[in-house]
Amino acid sequence: MRSFNFFGRFASAFHDYPSLSKIIFVSTVSGGSLIAYAEASTNNGNRGHVSHADAITSNSIAHADANTSKKKKVVVLGTGWAGISFLKNLKNPTYEVEVVSPRNFFVFTPLLPSVTCGKVEARSIVEPIRNIIRKRNIDVSYCEAECIRIDPANKKIYCRTARTAINTNSKQGEEFAVGYDYLIIAVGAQVNTFNTPGVEGNCHFLKEIEDAQKIRRNVIESFEKASLPNLSEEERKKILHFVVVGGGPTGVEFSGELRDFVNQDVLKLYPMVQHLVKITVIEATDHILNMFDKRITTFAEGKFLRDDIDVKLGSMVTKISENEISTRAKGSDKTTSTPYGMVLWSTGIGSRPLTREFMKQIGQGNRRALATDEWLRVEGCDNIYALGDCATINQRKVVEDIAEIFKRADKDNSGTLTVKEFREIMKDVIARYPQVKLYMQSRRVRDFVDILTEAKGNAAKEKIELSIEEFKSALSVVDSKMKNLPATAQVANQQGAYLAKCFNRMEECEKNPEGPPRFRGTGRHRFQPFRYRHLGQFAPLGGEKTAAQLPGDWVSIGHSSQWLWYSIYASKQVSWRTRALVVSDWIRRFIFGRDASGI
Amino acid sequence: MRSFNFFGRFASAFHDYPSLSKIIFVSTVSGGSLIAYAEASTNNGNRGHVSHADAITSNSIAHADANTSKKKKVVVLGTGWAGISFLKNLKNPTYEVEVVSPRNFFVFTPLLPSVTCGKVEARSIVEPIRNIIRKRNIDVSYCEAECIRIDPANKKIYCRTARTAINTNSKQGEEFAVGYDYLIIAVGAQVNTFNTPGVEGNCHFLKEIEDAQKIRRNVIESFEKASLPNLSEEERKKILHFVVVGGGPTGVEFSGELRDFVNQDVLKLYPMVQHLVKITVIEATDHILNMFDKRITTFAEGKFLRDDIDVKLGSMVTKISENEISTRAKGSDKTTSTPYGMVLWSTGIGSRPLTREFMKQIGQGNRRALATDEWLRVEGCDNIYALGDCATINQRKVVEDIAEIFKRADKDNSGTLTVKEFREIMKDVIARYPQVKLYMQSRRVRDFVDILTEAKGNAAKEKIELSIEEFKSALSVVDSKMKNLPATAQVANQQGAYLAKCFNRMEECEKNPEGPPRFRGTGRHRFQPFRYRHLGQFAPLGGEKTAAQLPGDWVSIGHSSQWLWYSIYASKQVSWRTRALVVSDWIRRFIFGRDASGI
């Protein structure tokens, strides 16, 4: 079978040498350009084809005591955006990396809402972690377990094999310890129920791939249940009342997906109950998508009105029972109860047990997430980093250091700063405190001196001299621009890449620090602090319409943004496999509609 | 967005008018021809686009009492091969059909073993029943429930909403009754554990799509568990010992798939444990694939030896504990116990609780499956049919009717039959008793008279005269050729199509019966009895090699049969959607390998 051999060889070449896949793939689908490009990867090594002997050796090394090995051991907890981004960007071969996570795959979370109604298949948006790491030319191993305790004093973590096995006899629940030189906590977050009674047990969440699969089965199940012969109209209506709690991007996207599913597929498959479907979005604040531009909020609310999606604004969920959801309008004491069939709870995030436990241990007990400094180091710990949804950067305020900054700036010890002295010090201040830049952007100035001039009644720039009090008052306002980064994939991704770059140059920067000067103390910081670059955000609204808020206040709404959304999400896929699968899922849905099998 | 509209319109045209899809699609992949052809469907109607009002009306009619409606009500239990084949072939619009099944989709079962290791995705081989029925121009509705009791006296079945819902509040466990004029039982079978202790709870089965998904997760899980750092070599070996009980086509195909997965993907993803994998097939008889030709059996056993798959022949499983599987060799008293990681139990089928219960009710309590006559009517019941794995045809023996046949044949009442008389009656006998034809095929004669001549010492044909005794002894041997049909998709499929054709012509044949004459009684049978036409069988062995046993003793083994397998299984898909998905899954696997995410 020569033909078979040819095809087999071709396929295995593609399979074995992923560098072959660095082909620019431009597919122009009927004018709407669907562009999927390979991200240029600087790593050409292939670590997959090690011999048995090699594999066993590297495995034994990986599990040997870190102290006896020359390589520094980095333990990464989590295989989400932050962890994977770190792994994909780490290039320094002097580390030995061990990834510990109960989930042996990465999930492309922005497409989770698409899975809930079958626009995309669950398996199309996951990539095995072993597939990702075997393409790296660094020493990295993976261990499917959950970290249950961190012992920073002894530089050890304790793990437990996590997943419930299907066969009853395989090892589980056993604990083992892993030592580390550096620990990277990227375990993500879990859903926050705000202690609302009845949420656990009656609601769906949408954080993991299993959640999306469950929702999909439940949606189909609802239509099947509502089509049974032994029901009253009231009962059918109850079963087909879908409630979404939380008008953020996830809740809004799910509502849109569900509306599309009802309009496009339910119409054909369950025509007798289609008119009974009701979708309600409950939002506690005054608007849905309130983190977006006003124009987007208005458009989304208008579109949902036209789509017959009921949006209840200023409404708090007080309780969810087995059959009813109770809400209270803002500023009112009256509680209303409505029968429902299914609830998706997508309101906000809370910390995982491991994170909570560790925060207590290191005296951060009353915080929402692990506090780190601007270099993503967990405050109060050595060699422990935290990033992604489980962490927040505790941005240092300028006012805290203001006396030291002034002293450093006042080179001639005159007690006042000239404009020249001020300008010089501001370079370092901007590098050290990101909020200064944000403040300048919000005031739309390129030179901080312009703000001073304005404050001084438009005095001539060069004549200004600042006393320490004036300096303080000028800079104290900038701290108002400090804010926590949103818990998004984008932030986690950038943090992972940032941290990997720090690790890549760790030794180099130890000798030649490249960060801003230390205002308290001497010398410079090793690295520049982490800076988040917001690249925009999408909010798909259903009906092939998406709202996009792009950098520079550019707002785009409608079909064109939908195509932009397709292009960007195809290009951002973590592998060529998932890229091909996601694109083919979209095409499949266009041609054949969504599958309604209850699996 | 003109381009979008164009594409959308094109897609929806394809989507709405499935007749567009009747395009011959020939894809020649590098010489190995992969042919997927549309089965010519004579039904062009489209029932999907009914208005609300229509839909509600048809729904109300469907659930109204069957007696008040003019149409005869046919209730079909089950959405497997037999049920779907019946629905796809039913064309007579004078029936009102209601399908009752706890599973709202059809599964292309021959590809189930492919799902276990990720060669094909689970969703690619399922098709929603509603998608199938909406394309039919007959009055058919579907109800997701399980039939729990049949009341033949009152022509009613009792159903219960079956699946455990994910949200806790939707109706389940409620019973309701459905009336029928004709009942078609096609509920399939379940695994037979032969009461071996420990099988339930410790073993995997492979009957449903969920089973295949569980096996896939378990296989991945086994490799992850075996890669954990805290294990001894012994423990790793135990976890990676995969045992298959039963050397039939399912067990053999799974072993081959697993071996392929280990050789092709585990090598790259889990190189450190690859050498510890052991696959054992335990078979109670002397050979694996014993329903196939000797050549295939020998080839398969040889291939498994080369592939390092341990085949234990003549070995009975006596007990399966949490950690060990105990076997006893044939003719020996000694029991051996071996540690295992995972067991697939694929030995044979037993009847479902509903079937068992119904058999007791109608006095067939001690049988393996529901007994029907050659027209698929359940013995002792009116208007109840059974087909597929839940039924066996109780073939009538020729000897039982031999006196009546002789009387009918002996037109001149001479007490003996001339060859002419014999030839005439044999036409009817062959039509009524399929075993006669099988006997003639086994003797390789076209004319039964040749057998007589031989028996009579090659006397001159035309001079033969047969007494009743001679007639009896000549025909008694043919009953030895009677055998039960195998429990395969092919049989169920042909039975469904046969029954639909009977239903299509029910009224017509009531007036003008087209079956063979009744030897006991007068007139003719309404229809020809069911005849099974064996079209061959495949046994994929892994490594892109398949054994095929085709009609006329044609045996084909190797790569070429694998391509034949691809072609036939692509062409036999129930819809264009699954066809496209299955083919793209095969291509995906060639290019990217199997996905090892534990979802």
Coordinates of C-alpha atoms in Angstrom, one line a residue, chain A residues 1-8 10-12 14-16 29-32 48-52 55-56 59 63 98 104-106 121-123 126-131 134 142-145 161-172 174-176 178 201-202 204 209-210 213-218 220-225 227-231 235-236 238-239 264-265 267-275 321-324 340-342 543-544 559-560 563 576-577 580-581 584-585 587-599, chain B residues 1-8 10-12 14-16 29-32 48-52 55-56 59 63 98 104-106 121-123 126-131 134 142-145 161-172 174-176 178 201-202 204 209-210 213-218 220-225 227-231 235-236 238-239 264-265 267-275 321-324 340-342 543-544 559-560 563 576-577 580-581 584-585 587-599:
Chain A
M1 CA 0.0 0.0 0.0
R2 CA 2.3 2.7 -1.3
S3 CA -0.3 5.3 -1.1
F4 CA -1.0 4.6 2.5
N5 CA 2.6 4.8 3.3
F6 CA 3.0 8.1 1.6
F7 CA 0.1 9.6 3.4
G8 CA 1.2 8.1 6.7
F10 CA 3.4 12.9 5.4
A11 CA 1.1 12.9 8.4
S12 CA 3.7 11.8 10.8
F14 CA 3.6 17.0 10.3
H15 CA 2.9 15.4 13.6
D16 CA 6.6 14.9 14.7
V29 CA -14.1 33.4 3.7
S30 CA -16.4 35.4 1.4
G31 CA -14.8 38.8 2.0
G32 CA -14.9 38.5 5.8
G48 CA 9.4 14.6 22.4
H49 CA 11.6 12.0 21.0
V50 CA 13.8 11.1 23.9
S51 CA 14.8 7.5 24.2
H52 CA 13.5 5.4 27.1
A55 CA 13.2 9.7 29.7
I56 CA 13.6 7.7 32.8
N59 CA 12.1 11.7 35.2
H63 CA 11.6 13.8 41.2
E98 CA 7.6 20.8 37.5
N104 CA -3.9 17.8 32.6
F105 CA -5.0 20.3 29.9
F106 CA -5.3 24.0 29.2
E121 CA -17.1 21.5 20.9
A122 CA -15.5 21.2 24.4
R123 CA -12.6 19.2 23.0
V126 CA -8.6 22.2 25.3
E127 CA -4.9 21.3 24.7
P128 CA -3.1 18.6 26.8
I129 CA -0.4 20.2 28.9
R130 CA 2.0 17.4 27.9
N131 CA 1.5 18.4 24.3
R134 CA 7.0 18.4 25.0
Y142 CA 4.0 17.4 34.6
C143 CA 2.3 15.8 37.6
E144 CA -1.5 15.4 37.8
A145 CA -2.2 16.3 41.4
T161 CA -3.7 12.9 43.4
A162 CA -6.9 14.8 42.7
R163 CA -9.4 13.5 40.3
T164 CA -11.8 10.7 41.2
A165 CA -10.8 7.8 39.1
I166 CA -13.4 5.9 37.2
N167 CA -12.0 2.6 38.1
T168 CA -12.1 2.2 41.8
N169 CA -8.8 0.7 42.4
S170 CA -6.2 3.2 41.3
K171 CA -4.3 5.2 43.8
Q172 CA -6.0 8.4 45.0
E174 CA -2.4 9.8 48.6
E175 CA -0.2 12.7 49.6
F176 CA 3.3 13.4 48.6
V178 CA 7.6 18.2 46.1
G201 CA -26.7 22.8 44.5
N202 CA -29.2 24.7 42.4
H204 CA -24.7 26.1 37.2
I209 CA -14.9 22.9 30.7
E210 CA -17.0 20.4 32.7
Q213 CA -20.5 20.5 29.1
K214 CA -23.0 20.2 32.0
I215 CA -24.8 23.4 30.9
R216 CA -25.1 22.0 27.3
R217 CA -26.6 18.8 28.5
N218 CA -28.9 20.7 30.8
I220 CA -31.0 20.0 25.8
E221 CA -32.5 18.2 28.7
S222 CA -34.7 21.2 29.4
F223 CA -36.1 21.1 25.9
E224 CA -36.7 17.4 26.1
K225 CA -38.4 17.6 29.5
S227 CA -41.7 18.4 25.3
L228 CA -43.0 15.5 27.4
P229 CA -46.7 14.8 27.1
N230 CA -47.7 14.9 30.8
L231 CA -47.1 18.5 31.5
E235 CA -44.9 23.5 33.9
R236 CA -43.4 23.8 30.4
K238 CA -41.1 26.9 34.2
I239 CA -38.7 24.4 32.7
Q264 CA -31.8 28.8 14.9
D265 CA -32.0 25.2 16.1
L267 CA -37.2 26.2 16.0
K268 CA -36.5 23.1 13.9
L269 CA -36.1 20.5 16.6
Y270 CA -38.6 21.6 19.3
P271 CA -41.1 23.8 17.4
M272 CA -43.9 23.0 19.8
V273 CA -42.2 24.6 22.8
Q274 CA -40.1 27.3 21.2
H275 CA -42.6 30.1 22.1
S321 CA -34.7 27.4 46.2
E322 CA -35.3 24.2 44.3
N323 CA -38.0 25.7 42.2
E324 CA -37.9 29.5 42.6
Y340 CA -37.2 28.8 37.0
G341 CA -35.9 25.8 35.1
M342 CA -32.2 26.5 35.1
G543 CA -27.0 37.0 16.3
E544 CA -23.5 37.2 14.8
H559 CA -21.2 42.0 12.3
S560 CA -17.7 43.4 11.5
W563 CA -15.6 38.7 12.2
W576 CA -2.6 24.4 15.5
R577 CA -4.8 21.5 16.5
A580 CA -8.1 23.8 13.1
L581 CA -10.8 22.3 15.4
S584 CA -14.0 23.7 11.6
D585 CA -16.5 23.8 14.5
I587 CA -18.0 26.1 9.8
R588 CA -19.8 23.0 10.9
R589 CA -22.3 25.1 12.9
F590 CA -22.9 27.3 9.8
I591 CA -23.6 24.3 7.7
F592 CA -25.3 21.8 9.9
G593 CA -26.4 23.8 13.0
R594 CA -25.8 22.8 16.6
D595 CA -26.0 19.2 17.7
A596 CA -28.9 18.5 20.1
S597 CA -27.8 15.0 21.3
G598 CA -28.0 14.8 25.0
I599 CA -24.4 13.6 25.6
Chain B
M1 CA -22.0 43.0 5.7
R2 CA -22.9 41.7 2.3
S3 CA -20.3 38.9 2.5
F4 CA -21.7 37.7 5.7
N5 CA -25.2 37.6 4.3
F6 CA -24.1 35.7 1.3
F7 CA -22.4 33.1 3.4
G8 CA -25.2 32.9 5.9
F10 CA -25.7 29.7 1.6
A11 CA -25.3 28.0 4.9
S12 CA -28.9 28.2 5.8
F14 CA -27.8 23.8 3.0
H15 CA -29.2 23.6 6.4
D16 CA -32.9 24.0 5.6
V29 CA -7.0 10.4 -0.7
S30 CA -3.6 9.5 -2.1
G31 CA -4.7 6.5 -4.0
G32 CA -6.6 4.9 -1.2
G48 CA -39.2 21.2 9.9
H49 CA -40.7 24.4 8.9
V50 CA -44.1 24.2 10.4
S51 CA -45.7 27.2 11.9
H52 CA -46.4 27.5 15.6
A55 CA -46.8 22.5 15.5
I56 CA -49.1 22.8 18.5
N59 CA -48.4 17.9 19.1
H63 CA -50.6 13.1 22.6
E98 CA -44.4 8.1 18.6
N104 CA -32.6 11.3 22.4
F105 CA -29.9 10.3 19.8
F106 CA -28.8 7.5 17.6
E121 CA -15.0 11.9 18.9
A122 CA -18.1 10.8 20.7
R123 CA -20.2 13.6 19.2
V126 CA -24.3 10.5 17.4
E127 CA -27.3 12.0 15.6
P128 CA -30.2 13.6 17.4
I129 CA -33.4 11.6 16.8
R130 CA -35.3 14.9 16.3
N131 CA -33.0 15.7 13.4
R134 CA -38.0 16.1 11.2
Y142 CA -40.4 11.8 20.1
C143 CA -40.6 11.6 23.8
E144 CA -37.5 11.3 26.1
A145 CA -38.7 8.7 28.5
T161 CA -38.8 10.3 32.4
A162 CA -35.6 8.6 32.6
R163 CA -32.4 10.6 32.8
T164 CA -31.2 12.2 36.0
A165 CA -31.4 15.9 35.3
I166 CA -28.5 18.0 36.3
N167 CA -30.6 20.7 37.8
T168 CA -32.4 19.2 40.7
N169 CA -35.8 20.7 40.1
S170 CA -37.1 19.4 36.8
K171 CA -39.6 16.7 36.7
Q172 CA -38.4 13.2 36.8
E174 CA -43.1 10.7 37.0
E175 CA -45.0 8.0 35.2
F176 CA -47.4 8.5 32.3
V178 CA -49.1 6.1 26.1
G201 CA -18.5 -2.0 39.9
N202 CA -15.0 -2.9 38.7
H204 CA -16.0 -1.0 32.1
I209 CA -21.6 6.3 24.1
E210 CA -21.1 7.2 27.8
Q213 CA -16.3 8.4 27.0
K214 CA -15.6 6.9 30.4
I215 CA -13.1 4.4 29.0
R216 CA -11.3 7.2 27.2
R217 CA -11.1 9.3 30.4
N218 CA -9.9 6.2 32.3
I220 CA -5.8 8.9 30.0
E221 CA -6.2 8.8 33.8
S222 CA -4.2 5.6 34.0
F223 CA -1.3 7.1 32.2
E224 CA -1.4 10.2 34.4
K225 CA -1.7 8.1 37.6
S227 CA 3.3 9.0 35.9
L228 CA 3.0 10.3 39.5
P229 CA 6.3 10.5 41.4
N230 CA 5.2 8.6 44.5
L231 CA 4.9 5.1 43.0
E235 CA 2.5 0.0 41.2
R236 CA 3.0 1.7 37.8
K238 CA -0.4 -2.6 37.8
I239 CA -2.0 0.7 36.8
Q264 CA 1.6 6.5 18.4
D265 CA 0.8 9.0 21.1
L267 CA 5.3 7.4 23.1
K268 CA 5.4 11.2 22.9
L269 CA 3.3 12.2 25.8
Y270 CA 4.3 9.6 28.5
P271 CA 7.6 8.3 27.3
M272 CA 8.7 7.4 30.9
V273 CA 5.9 4.8 31.3
Q274 CA 5.4 3.5 27.8
H275 CA 7.4 0.4 28.3
S321 CA -11.8 -7.9 43.0
E322 CA -10.9 -4.3 43.4
N323 CA -7.2 -5.0 42.6
E324 CA -7.0 -8.4 41.0
Y340 CA -4.8 -5.0 36.9
G341 CA -5.5 -1.3 36.3
M342 CA -8.5 -1.4 34.1
G543 CA -2.0 -0.6 13.1
E544 CA -4.2 0.4 10.1
H559 CA -4.2 -2.1 4.8
S560 CA -6.5 -2.5 1.9
W563 CA -9.4 1.5 3.5
W576 CA -24.2 14.2 6.3
R577 CA -23.2 15.9 9.5
A580 CA -18.3 15.0 7.7
L581 CA -17.4 14.8 11.3
S584 CA -12.6 15.0 9.6
D585 CA -11.8 13.2 12.8
I587 CA -7.9 13.3 9.1
R588 CA -7.4 15.2 12.4
R589 CA -5.9 12.0 14.0
F590 CA -3.6 11.5 11.0
I591 CA -2.3 15.0 11.3
F592 CA -2.4 15.9 15.0
G593 CA -2.6 12.5 16.8
R594 CA -5.1 11.7 19.5
D595 CA -6.1 14.3 22.2
A596 CA -4.9 13.3 25.6
S597 CA -6.9 15.9 27.6
G598 CA -8.7 14.2 30.5
I599 CA -12.2 15.5 29.7

